[in-house]
Amino acid sequence: MSEHILEIKGLSAGIGEEQILNNVDLSIRPGETHVLMGPNGAGKSTLGNVIMGSPVYQVNGGTILFDGEDITGESVDSRAKRGIFLSFQNPLEVPGLSLEAFLRSAIRERSGKPVKVFAFKKKIEETCRLLDMDPAYVERDLNVGFSGGEKKKAEIFQLLILEPKLAILDETDSGLDVDAVRVVSKGIDIFKKNGGSLLIITHSTRILDNLSVDQTHILVDGHIVKSGDASLVDRINSGGYSEYTKAEG
């Protein structure tokens, strides 16, 4: 077993002629929580998408290792089957497909086996109870008519049902009210306690209040310019990114 669940070495990537990520190095051990922060346009979401294998971006250099295996050239579905999960800033609406049916299909695709209905229903009920959610919620069409908070809750629900090895959460707490942040934070805490690894991309730090953060990284203009422990979050909250953007400039 590899020492790291995720190991990124010298990663450069972009869209067409535009280079967005430049020689990024990042390693996450099993069970660790890492936070990625930085000003708007720094490339944070790009990094999450490139780790997930989005075809929108081209990798121009470096490697991505997952569980010790090179996945740099693998497709999105292959990475998902390995146990990588990416939440989106703006999840898509899928009319005609319920949240429950989507999850059942995802589990079947990942395992390659039929879903055991009784066990699946039981897990749905248990997860609804853990998150204080109405079970009828999972019968609704995926994200159709959902508020911003409901979409984020649906993603955390998916996270707990699918149980990936690594979750990349991109601005999961953006624009949420207090109640929604509570549900999202509770779900992340459950995932963490079950041994999951996390890369949390965020501007706000409300979601981090009840989490133990192992490493914090500051991304500026496609470069990781600073890494440190949880105290780096407080430093950014008090002083912003000016000292790091000046260093880059």
PDB file of N, CA and C in Angstrom, residues 4 20 82 107 125 136 150 187:
ATOM      1  N   HIS A   4       0.967   7.435   0.298  1.00  0.00           N
ATOM      2  CA  HIS A   4       0.050   8.528  -0.029  1.00  0.00           C
ATOM      3  C   HIS A   4      -1.157   8.006  -0.807  1.00  0.00           C
ATOM      4  N   ILE A  20      -2.724  27.057 -16.806  1.00  0.00           N
ATOM      5  CA  ILE A  20      -3.371  27.469 -15.555  1.00  0.00           C
ATOM      6  C   ILE A  20      -2.610  26.959 -14.337  1.00  0.00           C
ATOM      7  N   ARG A  82     -12.071   4.091  -8.915  1.00  0.00           N
ATOM      8  CA  ARG A  82     -10.946   3.894  -7.993  1.00  0.00           C
ATOM      9  C   ARG A  82     -11.245   4.465  -6.606  1.00  0.00           C
ATOM     10  N   ILE A 107     -23.251   3.081  -7.664  1.00  0.00           N
ATOM     11  CA  ILE A 107     -22.710   1.948  -6.893  1.00  0.00           C
ATOM     12  C   ILE A 107     -22.541   0.733  -7.793  1.00  0.00           C
ATOM     13  N   GLU A 125     -31.638   5.076   4.538  1.00  0.00           N
ATOM     14  CA  GLU A 125     -32.369   5.494   5.738  1.00  0.00           C
ATOM     15  C   GLU A 125     -31.414   5.941   6.839  1.00  0.00           C
ATOM     16  N   ALA A 136     -37.861  11.441   1.966  1.00  0.00           N
ATOM     17  CA  ALA A 136     -38.510  11.763   0.694  1.00  0.00           C
ATOM     18  C   ALA A 136     -37.581  12.576  -0.209  1.00  0.00           C
ATOM     19  N   GLU A 150     -29.764  22.870  -0.828  1.00  0.00           N
ATOM     20  CA  GLU A 150     -30.207  21.497  -1.047  1.00  0.00           C
ATOM     21  C   GLU A 150     -29.263  20.753  -1.983  1.00  0.00           C
ATOM     22  N   GLY A 187     -21.804  16.011   7.755  1.00  0.00           N
ATOM     23  CA  GLY A 187     -21.517  14.944   6.790  1.00  0.00           C
ATOM     24  C   GLY A 187     -20.034  14.769   6.555  1.00  0.00           C
TER      25      GLY A 187
END
